[in-house]
Amino acid sequence: MSPEEMLKSFPDQLQWEKTDIDRSLYRTITFCGMGGSGIVGDIAKSWLEHRGCNVVAMSHRGYGLPNYVKGEEHLVICTSYSGNTEETISNFEAAMERDATVICISSGGKLEELAKKSGVLHLKVPSGFAPRYALGYMLSKILTLLGVEKDELEDAKENLKTSYDEIKKKGEEIASKLYGYIPIIYATPLTEACAFRWKTQINENSKTQAYFATLPEMHHNEVVGLDNAEIRSKCAFVVMFDPKDHERVRRRVDITIRLLKDLGIVPVVIGGDGNSYLARLLYLIHVGDWASYYLAGKYGFEPLPVKVIDWIKEELSKG
Ligand code: F6R
């Protein structure tokens, strides 16, 4: 399948399934995963927090597990598209040692084998995609586990489908603005997961460095870096927000845009379009996905291969 076909399939990857997980049994939920599989946890965490869930949710990237995970009242969700990422296998092993409740998501690989051997719930997603292009499959498994309503997921999917041309067009326009510059994305608490996805999609698809910072923290450091005209002239700026961000954060978004404009910078200002937070998150993510795809084309890169990631994994497999 071509990267374009994989991208196009994103709305249809969103599939609701009935699950019978009782979330009230858990004190904490720890989402484990790396790269294209790790972002799923960030999105799920933002969505859970926005809907007012009072279970502590954490996104964990790296080996082992945080110390608080001890016992079955801690739910650990290990997501690895390939099922072979060593950090995620390490999370699984640590969770089993600590008697946590574990759920695994993968298209196969070692994680599926280990889950089955240990009698742990394993949710399988279709194979044949690059991990980052299978976001919809992995995310819908997790959101369904966390109790997303069928209507909410269906509405977000429909929103992506009806806005398809608009999303693609925005992606293409944004790629033209980012071309030749280092993309710097300024986000808000409700759009931080999107900014991270934009950064990593620009890294992996467009083979380009990109960075992000989040309000309000960036008003205490990052903004001072803008004083350096020589460096800022090498960057292209994106400011993203959600209409439901804290009112003081929205005020800070306006101040950030004014600050950039006063410096002669015209940032790309973008919010997601949709009826629910989930719909807006997915809209914004999809604009970034297309932007990174078009940006790859402008630089003459194939979006799919990630040779250096493959090489590092190969080196690590030697021991
Ligand atoms: C490759 C990609 C990577 C992988 C990451 C972890 O498309 O997006 O960021 O997601 O190397 O691998 P998996 O997802 O197989 O656990």
mmCIF file of C-alpha atoms and ligand atoms in Angstrom:
data_model
loop_
_atom_site.group_PDB
_atom_site.id
_atom_site.type_symbol
_atom_site.label_atom_id
_atom_site.label_comp_id
_atom_site.label_asym_id
_atom_site.label_seq_id
_atom_site.Cartn_x
_atom_site.Cartn_y
_atom_site.Cartn_z
ATOM 1 C CA MET A 1 0.000 0.000 0.000
ATOM 2 C CA SER A 2 1.336 3.468 -0.844
ATOM 3 C CA PRO A 3 1.763 6.059 1.940
ATOM 4 C CA GLU A 4 -1.038 8.066 0.327
ATOM 5 C CA GLU A 5 -3.395 5.083 0.507
ATOM 6 C CA MET A 6 -2.392 4.459 4.114
ATOM 7 C CA LEU A 7 -3.085 8.096 4.994
ATOM 8 C CA LYS A 8 -6.422 8.012 3.186
ATOM 9 C CA SER A 9 -7.453 4.983 5.229
ATOM 10 C CA PHE A 10 -7.138 6.892 8.540
ATOM 11 C CA PRO A 11 -10.882 7.651 9.012
ATOM 12 C CA ASP A 12 -11.859 4.063 8.196
ATOM 13 C CA GLN A 13 -9.303 2.761 10.685
ATOM 14 C CA LEU A 14 -11.491 4.233 13.441
ATOM 15 C CA GLN A 15 -13.643 1.319 14.462
ATOM 16 C CA TRP A 16 -15.715 1.044 17.603
ATOM 17 C CA GLU A 17 -15.918 -2.314 19.374
ATOM 18 C CA LYS A 18 -17.750 -3.320 22.493
ATOM 19 C CA THR A 19 -15.459 -4.090 25.449
ATOM 20 C CA ASP A 20 -16.242 -5.051 29.009
ATOM 21 C CA ILE A 21 -13.309 -3.510 30.871
ATOM 22 C CA ASP A 22 -14.389 -2.004 34.192
ATOM 23 C CA ARG A 23 -12.226 1.120 34.509
ATOM 24 C CA SER A 24 -13.404 1.817 38.043
ATOM 25 C CA LEU A 25 -11.182 -1.093 39.151
ATOM 26 C CA TYR A 26 -7.998 0.827 38.374
ATOM 27 C CA ARG A 27 -6.201 3.539 40.302
ATOM 28 C CA THR A 28 -3.829 4.355 37.470
ATOM 29 C CA ILE A 29 -3.550 3.747 33.746
ATOM 30 C CA THR A 30 -0.070 3.698 32.211
ATOM 31 C CA PHE A 31 0.170 3.847 28.435
ATOM 32 C CA CYS A 32 3.410 2.308 27.165
ATOM 33 C CA GLY A 33 4.731 2.541 23.625
ATOM 34 C CA MET A 34 7.333 4.245 21.482
ATOM 35 C CA GLY A 35 7.190 6.432 18.361
ATOM 36 C CA GLY A 36 4.114 5.877 16.219
ATOM 37 C CA SER A 37 2.717 3.536 18.883
ATOM 38 C CA GLY A 38 3.597 5.816 21.806
ATOM 39 C CA ILE A 39 1.594 8.794 20.532
ATOM 40 C CA VAL A 40 -1.562 6.707 20.940
ATOM 41 C CA GLY A 41 -1.100 6.906 24.715
ATOM 42 C CA ASP A 42 -0.671 10.700 24.642
ATOM 43 C CA ILE A 43 -3.872 11.155 22.671
ATOM 44 C CA ALA A 44 -5.792 8.759 24.923
ATOM 45 C CA LYS A 45 -4.468 10.519 28.039
ATOM 46 C CA SER A 46 -5.556 13.954 26.744
ATOM 47 C CA TRP A 47 -8.966 12.603 25.817
ATOM 48 C CA LEU A 48 -9.442 10.949 29.237
ATOM 49 C CA GLU A 49 -8.398 14.088 31.098
ATOM 50 C CA HIS A 50 -10.627 16.310 28.975
ATOM 51 C CA ARG A 51 -13.677 14.178 29.736
ATOM 52 C CA GLY A 52 -12.954 14.613 33.463
ATOM 53 C CA CYS A 53 -11.822 11.087 34.251
ATOM 54 C CA ASN A 54 -10.341 11.008 37.772
ATOM 55 C CA VAL A 55 -8.063 8.000 37.242
ATOM 56 C CA VAL A 56 -4.393 9.007 37.048
ATOM 57 C CA ALA A 57 -3.266 8.463 33.446
ATOM 58 C CA MET A 58 0.394 8.486 32.401
ATOM 59 C CA SER A 59 2.203 8.038 29.142
ATOM 60 C CA HIS A 60 5.447 6.142 29.714
ATOM 61 C CA ARG A 61 8.236 5.972 27.145
ATOM 62 C CA GLY A 62 11.333 3.963 27.902
ATOM 63 C CA TYR A 63 12.369 0.826 29.754
ATOM 64 C CA GLY A 64 10.781 -0.636 32.887
ATOM 65 C CA LEU A 65 7.884 1.122 34.571
ATOM 66 C CA PRO A 66 7.426 3.978 37.054
ATOM 67 C CA ASN A 67 7.556 2.850 40.704
ATOM 68 C CA TYR A 68 3.873 3.508 41.384
ATOM 69 C CA VAL A 69 2.875 0.526 39.235
ATOM 70 C CA LYS A 70 2.516 -2.279 41.779
ATOM 71 C CA GLY A 71 -0.475 -4.597 41.934
ATOM 72 C CA GLU A 72 -3.565 -5.350 39.879
ATOM 73 C CA GLU A 73 -5.267 -2.004 40.537
ATOM 74 C CA HIS A 74 -2.732 -0.501 38.110
ATOM 75 C CA LEU A 75 -3.602 -0.958 34.436
ATOM 76 C CA VAL A 76 -0.703 -1.045 31.971
ATOM 77 C CA ILE A 77 -1.535 -0.839 28.255
ATOM 78 C CA CYS A 78 1.427 -1.902 26.098
ATOM 79 C CA THR A 79 1.127 -0.800 22.474
ATOM 80 C CA SER A 80 3.649 -1.739 19.812
ATOM 81 C CA TYR A 81 2.506 -1.953 16.221
ATOM 82 C CA SER A 82 5.225 -4.449 15.267
ATOM 83 C CA GLY A 83 5.086 -6.099 18.676
ATOM 84 C CA ASN A 84 8.880 -6.207 18.715
ATOM 85 C CA THR A 85 9.968 -2.887 20.211
ATOM 86 C CA GLU A 86 12.343 -3.665 23.059
ATOM 87 C CA GLU A 87 11.240 -0.828 25.336
ATOM 88 C CA THR A 88 7.599 -1.981 25.121
ATOM 89 C CA ILE A 89 8.601 -5.613 25.749
ATOM 90 C CA SER A 90 10.505 -4.360 28.802
ATOM 91 C CA ASN A 91 7.317 -2.533 29.985
ATOM 92 C CA PHE A 92 5.338 -5.729 29.546
ATOM 93 C CA GLU A 93 7.869 -7.772 31.525
ATOM 94 C CA ALA A 94 8.007 -5.200 34.325
ATOM 95 C CA ALA A 95 4.192 -5.067 34.503
ATOM 96 C CA MET A 96 3.993 -8.867 34.792
ATOM 97 C CA GLU A 97 6.651 -8.896 37.529
ATOM 98 C CA ARG A 98 4.732 -6.247 39.453
ATOM 99 C CA ASP A 99 1.393 -8.113 39.127
ATOM 100 C CA ALA A 100 -0.215 -5.194 37.302
ATOM 101 C CA THR A 101 -3.228 -5.708 35.020
ATOM 102 C CA VAL A 102 -1.861 -5.751 31.480
ATOM 103 C CA ILE A 103 -3.452 -5.307 28.058
ATOM 104 C CA CYS A 104 -1.385 -5.548 24.864
ATOM 105 C CA ILE A 105 -2.036 -4.108 21.424
ATOM 106 C CA SER A 106 0.027 -5.124 18.378
ATOM 107 C CA SER A 107 -0.249 -6.504 14.868
ATOM 108 C CA GLY A 108 1.681 -9.588 16.008
ATOM 109 C CA GLY A 109 5.328 -10.035 17.004
ATOM 110 C CA LYS A 110 6.848 -10.947 20.332
ATOM 111 C CA LEU A 111 4.293 -8.939 22.306
ATOM 112 C CA GLU A 112 1.455 -11.078 20.971
ATOM 113 C CA GLU A 113 3.390 -14.269 21.786
ATOM 114 C CA LEU A 114 4.213 -13.104 25.311
ATOM 115 C CA ALA A 115 0.646 -11.940 25.982
ATOM 116 C CA LYS A 116 -0.807 -15.222 24.825
ATOM 117 C CA LYS A 117 1.719 -17.249 26.852
ATOM 118 C CA SER A 118 0.869 -15.248 29.968
ATOM 119 C CA GLY A 119 -2.901 -15.307 29.456
ATOM 120 C CA VAL A 120 -2.995 -11.530 29.025
ATOM 121 C CA LEU A 121 -5.618 -9.806 26.847
ATOM 122 C CA HIS A 122 -4.115 -9.104 23.417
ATOM 123 C CA LEU A 123 -5.903 -6.899 20.900
ATOM 124 C CA LYS A 124 -4.729 -7.417 17.352
ATOM 125 C CA VAL A 125 -4.610 -4.682 14.730
ATOM 126 C CA PRO A 126 -4.235 -5.326 10.975
ATOM 127 C CA SER A 127 -0.663 -5.774 9.702
ATOM 128 C CA GLY A 128 0.865 -4.294 6.537
ATOM 129 C CA PHE A 129 1.123 -0.653 7.657
ATOM 130 C CA ALA A 130 4.047 1.430 8.879
ATOM 131 C CA PRO A 131 3.309 1.893 12.617
ATOM 132 C CA ARG A 132 2.673 5.628 12.374
ATOM 133 C CA TYR A 133 0.163 5.066 9.568
ATOM 134 C CA ALA A 134 -1.855 2.646 11.724
ATOM 135 C CA LEU A 135 -2.713 5.280 14.335
ATOM 136 C CA GLY A 136 -6.478 4.936 13.811
ATOM 137 C CA TYR A 137 -6.462 1.186 14.434
ATOM 138 C CA MET A 138 -4.409 1.414 17.632
ATOM 139 C CA LEU A 139 -6.218 4.490 18.927
ATOM 140 C CA SER A 140 -9.677 3.039 18.450
ATOM 141 C CA LYS A 141 -8.678 -0.095 20.381
ATOM 142 C CA ILE A 142 -7.534 2.051 23.297
ATOM 143 C CA LEU A 143 -10.416 4.533 23.217
ATOM 144 C CA THR A 144 -12.890 1.691 23.093
ATOM 145 C CA LEU A 145 -11.197 0.128 26.109
ATOM 146 C CA LEU A 146 -11.484 3.454 27.875
ATOM 147 C CA GLY A 147 -15.196 3.710 27.154
ATOM 148 C CA VAL A 148 -15.556 6.044 24.186
ATOM 149 C CA GLU A 149 -19.180 6.145 23.062
ATOM 150 C CA LYS A 150 -19.864 4.677 19.645
ATOM 151 C CA ASP A 151 -21.484 7.973 18.564
ATOM 152 C CA GLU A 152 -18.455 10.023 19.578
ATOM 153 C CA LEU A 153 -16.045 7.874 17.562
ATOM 154 C CA GLU A 154 -18.420 7.672 14.595
ATOM 155 C CA ASP A 155 -18.889 11.454 14.631
ATOM 156 C CA ALA A 156 -15.101 12.024 14.657
ATOM 157 C CA LYS A 157 -14.751 9.584 11.752
ATOM 158 C CA GLU A 158 -17.548 11.266 9.785
ATOM 159 C CA ASN A 159 -15.968 14.664 10.464
ATOM 160 C CA LEU A 160 -12.683 13.459 8.924
ATOM 161 C CA LYS A 161 -14.501 12.074 5.915
ATOM 162 C CA THR A 162 -16.598 15.155 5.215
ATOM 163 C CA SER A 163 -13.574 17.440 5.727
ATOM 164 C CA TYR A 164 -11.228 15.242 3.682
ATOM 165 C CA ASP A 165 -10.548 17.706 0.823
ATOM 166 C CA GLU A 166 -10.231 20.651 3.210
ATOM 167 C CA ILE A 167 -7.788 18.730 5.467
ATOM 168 C CA LYS A 168 -5.628 17.664 2.529
ATOM 169 C CA LYS A 169 -5.610 21.204 1.108
ATOM 170 C CA LYS A 170 -4.623 22.685 4.469
ATOM 171 C CA GLY A 171 -1.847 20.086 4.744
ATOM 172 C CA GLU A 172 -0.524 21.057 1.322
ATOM 173 C CA GLU A 173 -0.637 24.800 2.082
ATOM 174 C CA ILE A 174 1.126 24.292 5.404
ATOM 175 C CA ALA A 175 3.824 22.176 3.731
ATOM 176 C CA SER A 176 4.552 25.126 1.390
ATOM 177 C CA LYS A 177 4.957 27.423 4.385
ATOM 178 C CA LEU A 178 7.252 24.995 6.237
ATOM 179 C CA TYR A 179 9.399 24.175 3.226
ATOM 180 C CA GLY A 180 12.984 25.393 3.645
ATOM 181 C CA TYR A 181 12.583 26.195 7.347
ATOM 182 C CA ILE A 182 12.843 24.373 10.678
ATOM 183 C CA PRO A 183 9.232 23.873 11.804
ATOM 184 C CA ILE A 184 8.523 25.128 15.325
ATOM 185 C CA ILE A 185 5.103 24.235 16.672
ATOM 186 C CA TYR A 186 3.585 26.137 19.578
ATOM 187 C CA ALA A 187 0.789 24.186 21.241
ATOM 188 C CA THR A 188 -1.586 24.356 24.192
ATOM 189 C CA PRO A 189 -2.323 21.704 26.823
ATOM 190 C CA LEU A 190 -5.266 20.416 24.766
ATOM 191 C CA THR A 191 -3.243 20.262 21.543
ATOM 192 C CA GLU A 192 0.117 19.101 22.902
ATOM 193 C CA ALA A 193 -0.401 15.521 21.682
ATOM 194 C CA CYS A 194 -1.155 16.905 18.189
ATOM 195 C CA ALA A 195 1.986 19.045 18.223
ATOM 196 C CA PHE A 196 4.054 16.022 19.191
ATOM 197 C CA ARG A 197 2.463 14.025 16.375
ATOM 198 C CA TRP A 198 3.184 16.863 13.890
ATOM 199 C CA LYS A 199 6.802 16.950 15.031
ATOM 200 C CA THR A 200 7.307 13.195 14.738
ATOM 201 C CA GLN A 201 5.474 12.970 11.407
ATOM 202 C CA ILE A 202 7.658 15.772 10.002
ATOM 203 C CA ASN A 203 10.720 13.928 11.391
ATOM 204 C CA GLU A 204 9.764 10.544 9.951
ATOM 205 C CA ASN A 205 7.836 11.370 6.772
ATOM 206 C CA SER A 206 9.609 14.579 5.692
ATOM 207 C CA LYS A 207 13.035 13.591 7.103
ATOM 208 C CA THR A 208 13.276 17.018 8.717
ATOM 209 C CA GLN A 209 14.057 18.304 12.190
ATOM 210 C CA ALA A 210 11.060 19.891 13.930
ATOM 211 C CA TYR A 211 10.411 21.069 17.469
ATOM 212 C CA PHE A 212 7.486 22.024 19.650
ATOM 213 C CA ALA A 213 6.790 23.894 22.874
ATOM 214 C CA THR A 214 3.619 24.196 24.922
ATOM 215 C CA LEU A 215 1.788 27.065 26.609
ATOM 216 C CA PRO A 216 1.826 28.286 29.294
ATOM 217 C CA GLU A 217 5.316 26.875 30.070
ATOM 218 C CA MET A 218 6.810 28.308 26.856
ATOM 219 C CA HIS A 219 5.917 31.829 28.043
ATOM 220 C CA HIS A 220 8.575 31.333 30.716
ATOM 221 C CA ASN A 221 11.524 30.381 28.462
ATOM 222 C CA GLU A 222 10.983 29.562 24.740
ATOM 223 C CA VAL A 223 9.750 33.077 23.902
ATOM 224 C CA VAL A 224 13.085 34.600 24.927
ATOM 225 C CA GLY A 225 14.756 32.537 22.197
ATOM 226 C CA LEU A 226 12.768 34.576 19.678
ATOM 227 C CA ASP A 227 15.059 37.524 20.422
ATOM 228 C CA ASN A 228 17.672 35.905 18.164
ATOM 229 C CA ALA A 229 16.791 37.194 14.677
ATOM 230 C CA GLU A 230 19.505 35.140 12.978
ATOM 231 C CA ILE A 231 18.106 31.863 14.319
ATOM 232 C CA ARG A 232 14.375 32.688 14.116
ATOM 233 C CA SER A 233 14.737 33.580 10.436
ATOM 234 C CA LYS A 234 15.572 29.905 9.828
ATOM 235 C CA CYS A 235 12.312 28.742 11.435
ATOM 236 C CA ALA A 236 8.664 28.546 10.356
ATOM 237 C CA PHE A 237 6.104 28.833 13.145
ATOM 238 C CA VAL A 238 2.812 27.078 13.726
ATOM 239 C CA VAL A 239 0.474 28.046 16.578
ATOM 240 C CA MET A 240 -2.186 25.473 17.444
ATOM 241 C CA PHE A 241 -4.997 25.664 19.957
ATOM 242 C CA ASP A 242 -8.339 24.170 20.908
ATOM 243 C CA PRO A 243 -11.414 26.361 21.595
ATOM 244 C CA LYS A 244 -11.850 24.538 24.918
ATOM 245 C CA ASP A 245 -8.373 25.406 26.215
ATOM 246 C CA HIS A 246 -8.328 27.247 29.553
ATOM 247 C CA GLU A 247 -9.370 30.888 29.010
ATOM 248 C CA ARG A 248 -5.967 32.178 30.199
ATOM 249 C CA VAL A 249 -4.276 29.795 27.764
ATOM 250 C CA ARG A 250 -6.438 31.217 24.941
ATOM 251 C CA ARG A 251 -5.384 34.711 26.011
ATOM 252 C CA ARG A 252 -1.781 33.505 25.885
ATOM 253 C CA VAL A 253 -2.352 32.121 22.352
ATOM 254 C CA ASP A 254 -3.398 35.629 21.245
ATOM 255 C CA ILE A 255 -0.378 37.167 22.957
ATOM 256 C CA THR A 256 1.937 34.625 21.256
ATOM 257 C CA ILE A 257 0.498 35.440 17.826
ATOM 258 C CA ARG A 258 0.934 39.174 18.508
ATOM 259 C CA LEU A 259 4.496 38.597 19.678
ATOM 260 C CA LEU A 260 5.351 36.725 16.481
ATOM 261 C CA LYS A 261 3.654 39.311 14.265
ATOM 262 C CA ASP A 262 5.525 42.135 15.995
ATOM 263 C CA LEU A 263 8.712 40.337 14.995
ATOM 264 C CA GLY A 264 7.562 40.242 11.375
ATOM 265 C CA ILE A 265 6.643 36.536 11.504
ATOM 266 C CA VAL A 266 3.348 35.347 10.064
ATOM 267 C CA PRO A 267 2.623 32.063 11.845
ATOM 268 C CA VAL A 268 0.309 29.336 10.645
ATOM 269 C CA VAL A 269 -2.543 29.515 13.180
ATOM 270 C CA ILE A 270 -4.641 26.392 13.337
ATOM 271 C CA GLY A 271 -7.323 24.798 15.473
ATOM 272 C CA GLY A 272 -9.104 21.527 14.888
ATOM 273 C CA ASP A 273 -12.582 21.641 13.396
ATOM 274 C CA GLY A 274 -15.252 19.383 14.892
ATOM 275 C CA ASN A 275 -18.085 19.038 17.385
ATOM 276 C CA SER A 276 -16.166 17.148 20.063
ATOM 277 C CA TYR A 277 -12.655 17.380 21.472
ATOM 278 C CA LEU A 278 -11.877 13.994 19.917
ATOM 279 C CA ALA A 279 -13.090 15.135 16.487
ATOM 280 C CA ARG A 280 -10.940 18.267 16.706
ATOM 281 C CA LEU A 281 -7.872 16.312 17.875
ATOM 282 C CA LEU A 282 -8.117 13.880 14.991
ATOM 283 C CA TYR A 283 -8.762 16.671 12.491
ATOM 284 C CA LEU A 284 -5.644 18.525 13.617
ATOM 285 C CA ILE A 285 -3.558 15.354 13.598
ATOM 286 C CA HIS A 286 -4.687 14.530 10.094
ATOM 287 C CA VAL A 287 -3.806 18.007 8.792
ATOM 288 C CA GLY A 288 -0.292 17.446 10.185
ATOM 289 C CA ASP A 289 -0.094 13.997 8.634
ATOM 290 C CA TRP A 290 -0.850 15.424 5.196
ATOM 291 C CA ALA A 291 1.464 18.395 5.743
ATOM 292 C CA SER A 292 4.351 16.023 6.522
ATOM 293 C CA TYR A 293 3.486 13.937 3.473
ATOM 294 C CA TYR A 294 3.532 16.941 1.131
ATOM 295 C CA LEU A 295 6.658 18.313 2.787
ATOM 296 C CA ALA A 296 8.421 14.994 2.059
ATOM 297 C CA GLY A 297 7.523 15.450 -1.613
ATOM 298 C CA LYS A 298 8.892 18.992 -1.665
ATOM 299 C CA TYR A 299 12.243 17.780 -0.322
ATOM 300 C CA GLY A 300 12.230 14.810 -2.705
ATOM 301 C CA PHE A 301 11.963 12.180 0.037
ATOM 302 C CA GLU A 302 9.905 8.992 0.104
ATOM 303 C CA PRO A 303 7.650 9.381 3.178
ATOM 304 C CA LEU A 304 7.693 5.719 4.177
ATOM 305 C CA PRO A 305 11.290 4.543 4.789
ATOM 306 C CA VAL A 306 12.863 5.318 8.161
ATOM 307 C CA LYS A 307 16.279 3.800 7.487
ATOM 308 C CA VAL A 308 18.018 5.197 10.533
ATOM 309 C CA ILE A 309 15.345 3.826 12.919
ATOM 310 C CA ASP A 310 15.688 0.411 11.266
ATOM 311 C CA TRP A 311 19.492 0.599 11.543
ATOM 312 C CA ILE A 312 19.377 1.482 15.261
ATOM 313 C CA LYS A 313 16.963 -1.399 15.947
ATOM 314 C CA GLU A 314 19.273 -3.734 13.993
ATOM 315 C CA GLU A 315 22.320 -2.586 15.981
ATOM 316 C CA LEU A 316 20.463 -3.060 19.287
ATOM 317 C CA SER A 317 19.345 -6.552 18.280
ATOM 318 C CA LYS A 318 23.042 -7.551 18.242
ATOM 319 C CA GLY A 319 23.087 -7.216 22.016
HETATM 320 C C1 F6R B 1 7.663 3.768 12.139
HETATM 321 C C2 F6R B 1 7.343 4.522 13.318
HETATM 322 C C3 F6R B 1 8.203 4.363 14.531
HETATM 323 C C4 F6R B 1 7.755 3.155 15.348
HETATM 324 C C5 F6R B 1 8.623 2.974 16.581
HETATM 325 C C6 F6R B 1 8.142 1.857 17.494
HETATM 326 O O1 F6R B 1 6.579 3.909 11.226
HETATM 327 O O2 F6R B 1 6.403 5.236 13.291
HETATM 328 O O3 F6R B 1 8.109 5.554 15.262
HETATM 329 O O4 F6R B 1 6.414 3.323 15.733
HETATM 330 O O5 F6R B 1 9.937 2.699 16.199
HETATM 331 O O6 F6R B 1 7.870 0.694 16.795
HETATM 332 P P1 F6R B 1 6.483 -0.049 17.037
HETATM 333 O O7 F6R B 1 5.414 0.924 16.720
HETATM 334 O O8 F6R B 1 6.482 -1.218 16.108
HETATM 335 O O9 F6R B 1 6.499 -0.475 18.471
#
